[in-house]
Coordinates of C-alpha atoms in Angstrom, one line a residue:
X10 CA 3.4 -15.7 -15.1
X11 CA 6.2 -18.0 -16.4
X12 CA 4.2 -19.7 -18.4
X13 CA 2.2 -22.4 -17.1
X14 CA -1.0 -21.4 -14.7
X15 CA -1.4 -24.7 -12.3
X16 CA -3.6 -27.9 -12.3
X17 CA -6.9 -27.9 -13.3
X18 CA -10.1 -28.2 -10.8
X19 CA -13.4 -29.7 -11.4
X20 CA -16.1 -27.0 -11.7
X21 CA -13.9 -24.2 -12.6
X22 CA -15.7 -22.0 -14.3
X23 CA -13.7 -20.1 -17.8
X24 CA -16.9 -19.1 -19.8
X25 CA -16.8 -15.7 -21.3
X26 CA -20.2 -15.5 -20.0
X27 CA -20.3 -16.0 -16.1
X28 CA -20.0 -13.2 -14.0
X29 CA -18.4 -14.3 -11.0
X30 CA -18.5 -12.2 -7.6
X31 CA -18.0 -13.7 -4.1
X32 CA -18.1 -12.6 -0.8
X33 CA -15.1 -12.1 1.8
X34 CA -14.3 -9.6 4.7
X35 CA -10.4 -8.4 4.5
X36 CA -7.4 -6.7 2.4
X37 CA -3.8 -6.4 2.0
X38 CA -2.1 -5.5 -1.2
X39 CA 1.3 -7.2 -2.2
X40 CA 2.6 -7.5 -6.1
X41 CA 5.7 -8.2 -7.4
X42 CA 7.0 -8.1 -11.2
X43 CA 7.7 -10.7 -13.7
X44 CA 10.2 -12.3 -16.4
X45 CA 13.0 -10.9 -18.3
X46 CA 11.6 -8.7 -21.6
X47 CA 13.2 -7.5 -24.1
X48 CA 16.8 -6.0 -23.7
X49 CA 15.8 -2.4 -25.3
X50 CA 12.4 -0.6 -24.4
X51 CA 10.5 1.1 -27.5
X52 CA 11.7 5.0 -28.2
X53 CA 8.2 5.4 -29.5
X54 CA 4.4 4.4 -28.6
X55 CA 1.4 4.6 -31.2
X56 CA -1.6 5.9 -30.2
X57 CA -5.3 4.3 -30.4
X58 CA -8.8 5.1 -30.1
X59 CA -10.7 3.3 -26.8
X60 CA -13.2 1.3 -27.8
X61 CA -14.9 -0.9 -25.4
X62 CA -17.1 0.1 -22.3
X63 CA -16.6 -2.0 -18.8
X64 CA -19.2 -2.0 -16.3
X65 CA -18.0 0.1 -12.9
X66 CA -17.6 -1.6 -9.9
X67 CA -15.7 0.8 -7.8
X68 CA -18.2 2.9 -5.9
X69 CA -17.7 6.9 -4.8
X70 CA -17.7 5.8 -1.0
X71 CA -16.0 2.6 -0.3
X72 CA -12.3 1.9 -0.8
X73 CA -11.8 0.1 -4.3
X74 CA -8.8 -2.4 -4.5
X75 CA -7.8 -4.0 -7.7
X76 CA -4.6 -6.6 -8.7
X77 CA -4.0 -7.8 -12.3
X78 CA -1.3 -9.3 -13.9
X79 CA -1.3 -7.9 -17.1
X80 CA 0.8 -10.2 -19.4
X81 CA 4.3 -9.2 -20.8
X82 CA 2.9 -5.4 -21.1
X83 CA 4.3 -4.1 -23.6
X84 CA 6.7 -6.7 -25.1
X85 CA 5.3 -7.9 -28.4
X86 CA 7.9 -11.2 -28.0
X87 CA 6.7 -13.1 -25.4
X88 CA 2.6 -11.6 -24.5
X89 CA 0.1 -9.8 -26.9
X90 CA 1.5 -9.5 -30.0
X91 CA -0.1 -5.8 -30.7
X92 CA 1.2 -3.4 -28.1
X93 CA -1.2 -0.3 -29.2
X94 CA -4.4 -3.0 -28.5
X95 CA -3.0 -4.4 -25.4
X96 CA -2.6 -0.6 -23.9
X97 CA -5.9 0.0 -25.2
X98 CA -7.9 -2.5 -23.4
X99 CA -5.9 -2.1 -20.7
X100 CA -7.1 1.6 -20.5
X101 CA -10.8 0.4 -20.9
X102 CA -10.4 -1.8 -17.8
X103 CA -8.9 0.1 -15.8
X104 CA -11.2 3.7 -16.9
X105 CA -14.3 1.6 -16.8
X106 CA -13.9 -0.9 -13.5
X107 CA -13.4 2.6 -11.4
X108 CA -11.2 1.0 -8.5
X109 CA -9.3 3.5 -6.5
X110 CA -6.1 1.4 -6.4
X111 CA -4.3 -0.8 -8.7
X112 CA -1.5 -3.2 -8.0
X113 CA -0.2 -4.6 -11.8
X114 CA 2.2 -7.0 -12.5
X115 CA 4.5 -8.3 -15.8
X116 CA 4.8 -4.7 -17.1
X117 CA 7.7 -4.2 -19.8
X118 CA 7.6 -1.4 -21.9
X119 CA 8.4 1.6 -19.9
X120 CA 7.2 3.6 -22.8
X121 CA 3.6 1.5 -22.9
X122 CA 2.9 2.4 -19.2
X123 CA 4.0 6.0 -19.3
X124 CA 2.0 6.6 -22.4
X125 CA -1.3 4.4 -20.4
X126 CA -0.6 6.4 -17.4
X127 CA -0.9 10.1 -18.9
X128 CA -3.9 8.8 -20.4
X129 CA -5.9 7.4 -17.3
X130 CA -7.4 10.8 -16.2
X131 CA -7.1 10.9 -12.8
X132 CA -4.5 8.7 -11.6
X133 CA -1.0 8.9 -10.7
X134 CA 1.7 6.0 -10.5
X135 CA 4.9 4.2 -11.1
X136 CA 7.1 1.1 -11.7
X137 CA 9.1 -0.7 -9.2
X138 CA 12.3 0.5 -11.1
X139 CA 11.1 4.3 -10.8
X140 CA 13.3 6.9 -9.0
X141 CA 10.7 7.3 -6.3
X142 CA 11.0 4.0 -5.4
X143 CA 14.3 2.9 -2.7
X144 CA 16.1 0.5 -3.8
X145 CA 14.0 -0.1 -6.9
X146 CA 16.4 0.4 -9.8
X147 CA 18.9 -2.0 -7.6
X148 CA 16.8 -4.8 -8.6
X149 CA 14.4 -3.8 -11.5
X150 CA 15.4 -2.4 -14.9
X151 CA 14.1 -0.8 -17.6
X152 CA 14.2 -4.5 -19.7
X153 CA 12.3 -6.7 -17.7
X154 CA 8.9 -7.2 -16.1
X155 CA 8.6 -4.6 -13.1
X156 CA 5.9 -4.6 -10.6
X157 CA 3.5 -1.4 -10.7
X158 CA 1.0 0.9 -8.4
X159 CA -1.8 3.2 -9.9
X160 CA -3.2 5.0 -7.6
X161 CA -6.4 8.0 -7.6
X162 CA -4.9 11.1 -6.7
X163 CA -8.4 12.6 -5.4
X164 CA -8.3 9.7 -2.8
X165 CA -4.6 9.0 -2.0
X166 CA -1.2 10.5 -1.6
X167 CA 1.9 8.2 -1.6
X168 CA 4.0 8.8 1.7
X169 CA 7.1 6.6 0.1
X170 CA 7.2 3.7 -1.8
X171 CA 10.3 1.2 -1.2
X172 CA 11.4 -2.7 -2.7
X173 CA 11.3 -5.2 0.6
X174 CA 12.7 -8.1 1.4
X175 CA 15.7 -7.6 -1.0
X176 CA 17.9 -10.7 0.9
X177 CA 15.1 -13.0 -0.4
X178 CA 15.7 -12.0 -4.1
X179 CA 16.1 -16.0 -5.2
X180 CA 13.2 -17.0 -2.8
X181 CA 10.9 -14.3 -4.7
X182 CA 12.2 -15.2 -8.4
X183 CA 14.2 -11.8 -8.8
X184 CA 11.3 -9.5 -8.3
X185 CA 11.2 -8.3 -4.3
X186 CA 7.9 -6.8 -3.4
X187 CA 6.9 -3.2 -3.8
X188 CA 5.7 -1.6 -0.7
X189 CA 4.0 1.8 -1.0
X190 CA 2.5 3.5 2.1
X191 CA -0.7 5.8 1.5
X192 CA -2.4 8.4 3.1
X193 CA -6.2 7.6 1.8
X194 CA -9.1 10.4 2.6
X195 CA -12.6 9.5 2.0
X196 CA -15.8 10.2 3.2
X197 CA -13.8 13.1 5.1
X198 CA -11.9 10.3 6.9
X199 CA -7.9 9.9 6.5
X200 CA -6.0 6.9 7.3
X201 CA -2.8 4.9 6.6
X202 CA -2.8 2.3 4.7
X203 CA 0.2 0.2 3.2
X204 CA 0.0 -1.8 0.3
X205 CA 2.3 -4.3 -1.0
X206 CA 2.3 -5.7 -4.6
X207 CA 4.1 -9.3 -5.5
X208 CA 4.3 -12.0 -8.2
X209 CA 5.5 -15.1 -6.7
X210 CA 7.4 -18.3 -8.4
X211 CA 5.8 -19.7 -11.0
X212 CA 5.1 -23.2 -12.1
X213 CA 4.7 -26.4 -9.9
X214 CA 7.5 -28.1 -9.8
X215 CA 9.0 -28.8 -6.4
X216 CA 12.0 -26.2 -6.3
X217 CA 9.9 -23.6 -7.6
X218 CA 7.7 -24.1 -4.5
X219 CA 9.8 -24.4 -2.5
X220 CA 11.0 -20.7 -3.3
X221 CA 7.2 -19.9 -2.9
X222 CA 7.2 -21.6 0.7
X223 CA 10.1 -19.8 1.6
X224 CA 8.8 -16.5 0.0
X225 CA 6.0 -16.8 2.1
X226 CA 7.8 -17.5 5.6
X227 CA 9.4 -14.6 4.7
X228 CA 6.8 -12.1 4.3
X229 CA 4.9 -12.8 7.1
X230 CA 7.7 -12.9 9.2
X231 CA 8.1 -9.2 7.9
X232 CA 4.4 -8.2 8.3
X233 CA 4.3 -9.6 11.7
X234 CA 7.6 -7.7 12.7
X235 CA 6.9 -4.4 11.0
X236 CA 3.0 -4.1 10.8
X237 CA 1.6 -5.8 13.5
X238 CA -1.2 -3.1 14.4
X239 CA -1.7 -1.7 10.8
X240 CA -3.9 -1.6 8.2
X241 CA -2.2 -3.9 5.4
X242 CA -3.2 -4.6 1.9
X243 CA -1.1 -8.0 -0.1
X244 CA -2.6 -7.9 -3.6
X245 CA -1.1 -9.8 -6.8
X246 CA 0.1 -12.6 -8.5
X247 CA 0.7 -15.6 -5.6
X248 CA 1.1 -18.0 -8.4
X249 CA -0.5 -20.6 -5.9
X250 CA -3.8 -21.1 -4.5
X251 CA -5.1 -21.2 -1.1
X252 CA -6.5 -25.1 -0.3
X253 CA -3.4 -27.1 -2.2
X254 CA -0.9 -25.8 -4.2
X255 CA -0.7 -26.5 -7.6
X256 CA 2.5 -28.6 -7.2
X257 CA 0.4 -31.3 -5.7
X258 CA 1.6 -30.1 -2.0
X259 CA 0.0 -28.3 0.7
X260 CA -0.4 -24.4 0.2
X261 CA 2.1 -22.4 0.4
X262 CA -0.2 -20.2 2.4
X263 CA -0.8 -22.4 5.3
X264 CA 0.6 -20.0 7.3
X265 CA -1.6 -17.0 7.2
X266 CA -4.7 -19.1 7.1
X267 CA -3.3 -20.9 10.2
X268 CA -3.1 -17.3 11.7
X269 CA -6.9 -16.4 11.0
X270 CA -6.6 -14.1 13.8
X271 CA -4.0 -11.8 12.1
X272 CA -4.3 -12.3 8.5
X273 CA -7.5 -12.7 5.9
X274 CA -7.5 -13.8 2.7
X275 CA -10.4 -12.0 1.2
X276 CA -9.9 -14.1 -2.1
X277 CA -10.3 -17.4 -0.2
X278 CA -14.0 -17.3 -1.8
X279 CA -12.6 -17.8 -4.9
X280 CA -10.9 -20.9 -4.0
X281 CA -13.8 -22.5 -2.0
X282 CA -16.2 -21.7 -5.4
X283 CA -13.3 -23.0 -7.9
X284 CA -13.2 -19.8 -9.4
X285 CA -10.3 -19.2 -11.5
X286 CA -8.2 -16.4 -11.8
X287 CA -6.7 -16.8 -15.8
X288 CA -8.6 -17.5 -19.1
X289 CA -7.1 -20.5 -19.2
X290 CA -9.0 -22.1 -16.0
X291 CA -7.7 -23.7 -12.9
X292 CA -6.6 -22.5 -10.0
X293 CA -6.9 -19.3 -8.2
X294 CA -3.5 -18.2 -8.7
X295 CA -3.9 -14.0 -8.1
X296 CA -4.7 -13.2 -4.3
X297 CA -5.4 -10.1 -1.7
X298 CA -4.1 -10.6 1.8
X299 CA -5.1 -8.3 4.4
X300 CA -4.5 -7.8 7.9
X301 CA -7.3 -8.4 10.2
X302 CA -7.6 -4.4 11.0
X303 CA -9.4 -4.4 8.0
X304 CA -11.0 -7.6 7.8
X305 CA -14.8 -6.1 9.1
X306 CA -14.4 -3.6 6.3
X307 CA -14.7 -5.9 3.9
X308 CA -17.8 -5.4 1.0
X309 CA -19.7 -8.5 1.4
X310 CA -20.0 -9.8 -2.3
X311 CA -17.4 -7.6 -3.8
X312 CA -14.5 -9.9 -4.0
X313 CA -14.5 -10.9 -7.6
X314 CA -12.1 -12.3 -10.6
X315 CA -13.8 -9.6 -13.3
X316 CA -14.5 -11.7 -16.3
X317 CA -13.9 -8.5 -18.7
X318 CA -13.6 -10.9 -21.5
X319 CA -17.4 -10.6 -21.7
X320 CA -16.4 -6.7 -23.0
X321 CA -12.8 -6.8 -24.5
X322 CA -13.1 -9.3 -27.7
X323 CA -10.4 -12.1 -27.8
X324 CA -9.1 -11.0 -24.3
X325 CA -7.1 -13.6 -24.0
X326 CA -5.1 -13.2 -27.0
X327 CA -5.1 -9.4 -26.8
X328 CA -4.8 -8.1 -23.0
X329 CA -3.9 -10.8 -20.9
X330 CA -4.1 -14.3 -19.5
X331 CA -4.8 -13.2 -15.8
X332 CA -8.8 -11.6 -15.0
X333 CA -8.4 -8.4 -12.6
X334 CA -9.4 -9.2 -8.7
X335 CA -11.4 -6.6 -6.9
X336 CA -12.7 -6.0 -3.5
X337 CA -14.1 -3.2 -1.9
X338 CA -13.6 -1.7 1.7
X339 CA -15.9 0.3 3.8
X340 CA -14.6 3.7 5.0
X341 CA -16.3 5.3 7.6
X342 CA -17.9 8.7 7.5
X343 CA -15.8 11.7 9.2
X344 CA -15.1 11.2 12.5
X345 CA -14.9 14.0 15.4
X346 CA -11.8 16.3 15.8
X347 CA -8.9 14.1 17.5
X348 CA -5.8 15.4 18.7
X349 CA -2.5 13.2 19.1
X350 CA 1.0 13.7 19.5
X351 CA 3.0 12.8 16.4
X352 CA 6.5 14.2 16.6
X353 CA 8.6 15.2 20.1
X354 CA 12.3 16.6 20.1
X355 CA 13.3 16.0 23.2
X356 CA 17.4 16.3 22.4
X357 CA 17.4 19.5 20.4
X358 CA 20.1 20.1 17.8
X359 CA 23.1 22.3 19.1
X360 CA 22.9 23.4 22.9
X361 CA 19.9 25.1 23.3
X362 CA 16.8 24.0 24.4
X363 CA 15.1 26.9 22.8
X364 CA 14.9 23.5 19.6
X365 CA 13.1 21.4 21.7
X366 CA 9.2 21.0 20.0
X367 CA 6.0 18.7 20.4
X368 CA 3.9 18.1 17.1
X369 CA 0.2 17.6 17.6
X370 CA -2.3 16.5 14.5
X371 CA -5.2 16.5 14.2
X372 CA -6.1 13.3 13.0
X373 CA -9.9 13.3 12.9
X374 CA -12.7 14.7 10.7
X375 CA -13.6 17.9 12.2
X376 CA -11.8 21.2 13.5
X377 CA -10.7 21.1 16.7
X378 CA -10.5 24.1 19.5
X379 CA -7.9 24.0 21.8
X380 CA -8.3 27.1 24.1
X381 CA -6.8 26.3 27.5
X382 CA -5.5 22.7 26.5
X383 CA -2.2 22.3 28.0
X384 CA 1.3 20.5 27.0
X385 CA 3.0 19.2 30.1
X386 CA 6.0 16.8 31.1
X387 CA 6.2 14.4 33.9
X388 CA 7.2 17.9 35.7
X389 CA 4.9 20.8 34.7
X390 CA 2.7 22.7 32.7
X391 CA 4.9 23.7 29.4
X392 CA 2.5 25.2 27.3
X393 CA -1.1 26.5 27.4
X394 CA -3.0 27.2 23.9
X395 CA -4.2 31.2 23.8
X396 CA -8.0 31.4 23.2
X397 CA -9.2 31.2 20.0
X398 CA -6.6 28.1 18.7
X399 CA -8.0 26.0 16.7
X400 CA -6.9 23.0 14.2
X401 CA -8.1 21.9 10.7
X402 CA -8.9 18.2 10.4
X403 CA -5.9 16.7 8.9
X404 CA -3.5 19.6 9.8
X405 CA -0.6 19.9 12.5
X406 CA 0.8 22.5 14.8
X407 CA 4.3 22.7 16.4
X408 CA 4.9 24.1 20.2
X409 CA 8.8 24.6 20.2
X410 CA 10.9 26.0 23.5
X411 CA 10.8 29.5 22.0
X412 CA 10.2 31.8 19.4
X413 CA 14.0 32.0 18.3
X414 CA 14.3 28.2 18.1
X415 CA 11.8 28.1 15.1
X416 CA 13.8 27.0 12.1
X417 CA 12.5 29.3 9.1
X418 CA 9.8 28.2 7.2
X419 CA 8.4 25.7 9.8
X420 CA 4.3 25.4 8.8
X421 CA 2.5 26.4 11.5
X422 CA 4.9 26.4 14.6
X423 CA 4.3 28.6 18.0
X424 CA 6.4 29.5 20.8
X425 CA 5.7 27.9 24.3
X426 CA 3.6 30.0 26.7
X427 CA 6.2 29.2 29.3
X428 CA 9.3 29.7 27.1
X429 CA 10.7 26.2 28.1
X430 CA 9.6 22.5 27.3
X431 CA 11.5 21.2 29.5
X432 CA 12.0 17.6 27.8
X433 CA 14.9 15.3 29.4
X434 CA 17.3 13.7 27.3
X435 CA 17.1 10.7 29.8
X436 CA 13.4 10.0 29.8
X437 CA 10.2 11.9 30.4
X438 CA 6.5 12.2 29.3
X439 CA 4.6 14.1 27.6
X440 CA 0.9 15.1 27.9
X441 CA -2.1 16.7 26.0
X442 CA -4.9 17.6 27.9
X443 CA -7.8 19.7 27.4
X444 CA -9.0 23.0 29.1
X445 CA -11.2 20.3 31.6
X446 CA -7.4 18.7 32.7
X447 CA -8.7 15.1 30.4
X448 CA -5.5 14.0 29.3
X449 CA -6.3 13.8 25.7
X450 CA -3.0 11.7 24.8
X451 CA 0.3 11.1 26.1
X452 CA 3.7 9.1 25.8
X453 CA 6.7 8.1 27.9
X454 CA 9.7 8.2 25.9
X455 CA 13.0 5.9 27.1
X456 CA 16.2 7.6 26.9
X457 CA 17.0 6.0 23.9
X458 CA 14.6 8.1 22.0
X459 CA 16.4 11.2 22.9
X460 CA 19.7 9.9 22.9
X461 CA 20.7 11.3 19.6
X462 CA 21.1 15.0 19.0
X463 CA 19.2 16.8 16.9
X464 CA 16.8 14.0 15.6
X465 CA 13.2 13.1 17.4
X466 CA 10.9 10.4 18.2
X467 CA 8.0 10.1 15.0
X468 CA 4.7 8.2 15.2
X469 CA 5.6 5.1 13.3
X470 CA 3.4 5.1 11.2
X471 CA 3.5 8.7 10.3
X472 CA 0.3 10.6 12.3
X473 CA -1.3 7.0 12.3
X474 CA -4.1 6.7 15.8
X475 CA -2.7 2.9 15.8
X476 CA 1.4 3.6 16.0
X477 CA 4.8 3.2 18.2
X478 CA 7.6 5.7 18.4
X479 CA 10.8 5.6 16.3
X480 CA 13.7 7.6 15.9
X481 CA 13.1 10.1 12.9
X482 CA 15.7 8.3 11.0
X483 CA 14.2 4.9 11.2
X484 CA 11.3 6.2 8.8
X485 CA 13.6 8.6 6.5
X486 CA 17.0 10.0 6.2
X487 CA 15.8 13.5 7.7
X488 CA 16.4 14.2 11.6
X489 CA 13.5 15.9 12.2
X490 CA 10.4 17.3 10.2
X491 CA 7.7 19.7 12.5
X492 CA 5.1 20.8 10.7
X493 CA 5.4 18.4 8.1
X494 CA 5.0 14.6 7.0
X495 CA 7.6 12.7 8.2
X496 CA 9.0 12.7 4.2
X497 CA 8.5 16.4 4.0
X498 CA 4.9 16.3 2.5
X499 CA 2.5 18.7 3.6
X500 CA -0.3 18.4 6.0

């Protein structure tokens, strides 16, 4: 926040005491960082003993999404006044609530996090500034309030993480959005999901939302462009609430509740039940946007501003001025083996066609069997699996032109039965069926897709059942990666 937290509503409720959950039905995460801290970040951090237990709410089989701007972490000048506390309720929170992922805001003190982080068994994460992050440390530094991601490890891997809409720095107060793209397996089901973390303008005078207004066109001009099919979390600090904006205008956010057909705001309960989102009362400033792919996954009931001030003593004055929001996400059980196409090289590096390759995943819940399933083009049969093929849930397998054009080290890569894919440079297809001749999936690529040499056509995103086809270099810098994640990561 920069400092002031809105108008004040009638029958807002601030009482240490109530325990305020509402229902909604959809997610997206977005955050984005803060003000400027102090100019040098502490060498040292002390440690503390944890003290205070916070009720769970995450549960072991639904997907467990959590935003909180936590107040000038870490700089003793302008938030909490006692760094070592601050940390230490922050790590009850976050230990005790149980949600799988995190998006923070306002967080200072590289030193505060890194030491919170090693102690928060079971997580992984990072700062907007951090080297895993593009473009991060071109608009973050190690001085100011940076956006964060904490993320459980036994639930998600990070694909890449990335700062967006950098040419809207002003509209977005100097702190761009982090966008991180996840894997997330649960229940023996893997899917992509991309969250983005924001902190908007503050206050409520009338150039400051205007910069939220604009900030907003933005991003869903971006959303709409890039993820118009995928499963999208928006989760953070909005600094605006959802029926009039706190600068006496209408919302900022007309324009995804105008769009109820692509977009959900899961925290819209909290508006309708004036239910603020800081200890001071007010509006509901902190927000999760989701896309409607997700919107029927919503908990009924678990959207909630988590009063933790009922467990962390003068929370306020301690921890922060913003209460976590939660919701929770169904994630269906394991589904049956299903086999798509992921990667094709149609314009093999060098000459020889021997490069050419198809990558096939599995992206379902159970093994698959592929004796007698065939790899065609628009031509002919390529390729015909050998009995006794099979592939793991989650895993891929190459088919490249022949044995010789297997780069060493490529994970599990054959040779074509027919030593030749045949795969045009100006256009073809290419088809998976089973041993039965059901075509199990296919794609027609334009020559554009094969027009450069040496690079492929990906699933965009990565090994996702809801993607287009890009070139290989539209996701990452590499030409190419069978047998791998598009960044290199195993299957």
């Amino acid at each position: 926040m920069e400092y002031a937290h809105g108008r004040p509503r009638s029958g807002s409720s601030t009482s240490a005491s109530a325990s305020l959950v509402v229902f909604a039905s959809s997610l997206v995460i977005i955050a984005a960082p803060a003000c400027v801290a102090p100019e040098v970040d502490e060498p040292s951090v002390e440690t503390a003993t944890f003290a205070y237990t916070v009720p769970a709410k995450g549960t072991a089989t639904t997907l467990d999404v959590a935003a909180w701007n936590l107040e000038w972490f870490g700089d003793t000048s302008r938030g909490p006044t006692n760094d070592t506390l601050q940390r230490q309720n922050a790590y009850d929170v976050i230990t005790g609530a149980d949600m799988d992922l995190w998006g923070v805001e306002e967080i200072v003190s590289v030193s505060q996090w890194n030491t919170l982080k090693s102690q928060l068994t079971g997580y992984a994460g990072f700062l907007s500034n951090d080297p895993i992050v593009t473009s991060g440390s071109s608009y973050y530094t190690t001085s100011e309030q940076k956006l964060g991601f904490l993320y459980k490890t036994s639930i998600a891997t990070v694909q890449s993480a990335r700062v967006i809409l950098t040419a809207y720095d002003y509209e977005f107060a100097g702190r761009p959005p982090l966008e991180v793209k996840l894997s997330v397996t649960l229940n023996g089901t893997t899917d992509n999901v991309v969250v983005i973390v924001l902190h908007m303008k503050a206050l409520s005078d009338s150039a400051s939302y205007q910069r939220r207004l604009d900030a907003s066109a933005a991003l869903k001009s971006y959303l709409d462009t890039n993820y118009p099919t995928q499963k999208v979390f928006v989760v953070g600090d909005f600094n605006d609430d959802l029926d009039k904006s706190i600068s006496g205008s209408a919302t900022p956010y007309a324009n995804y509740l105008a769009d109820s057909a692509d977009y959900h705001f899961a925290t819209k309960v909290l508006t309708d039940a004036n239910i603020s989102s800081t200890s001071s009362g007010g509006a509901t400033l902190d927000h999760h946007l989701i896309t409607n792919e997700l919107a029927l996954s919503l908990v009924p009931g678990s959207v909630e501003a988590y009063r933790v001030s009922e467990f962390i003593p003068s929370y306020a004055s301690t921890t922060s001025d913003h209460f976590p929001i939660l919701s929770r996400y169904t994630w269906a059980a394991a589904k049956p083996a299903q086999i798509v196409i992921n990667e094709i090289c149609a314009n093999e590096p060098g000459s020889s066609v021997t490069g050419e390759f198809v990558e096939i995943v599995n992206i379902g819940g159970a093994p698959a069997t592929l004796d007698g399933w065939t790899l065609s083009d628009a031509s002919s049969v390529r390729h015909t699996f050998a009995a006794g093929t099979t592939l793991a849930a989650g895993k891929s397998l190459v088919v490249f032109g022949t044995a010789a054009g297997i780069p060493a080290g490529t994970p599990n890569a054959i040779a074509s039965s027919t030593s030749n894919l045949g795969l045009a440079n100006g256009g073809d297809a290419v088809y998976l069926r089973d041993a039965a001749g059901t075509t199990k999936d296919s794609f027609s690529y334009p020559a554009s897709l094969a027009a450069v040499d040496g690079v492929s056509m990906n699933r965009s995103p990565d090994a996702a059942e809801s993607a287009t086809f890009v070139l290989h270099t539209a996701l990452v810098a590499a030409a190419s990666s069978p047998g791998t994640r598009a960044n290199g990561a195993d299957f």
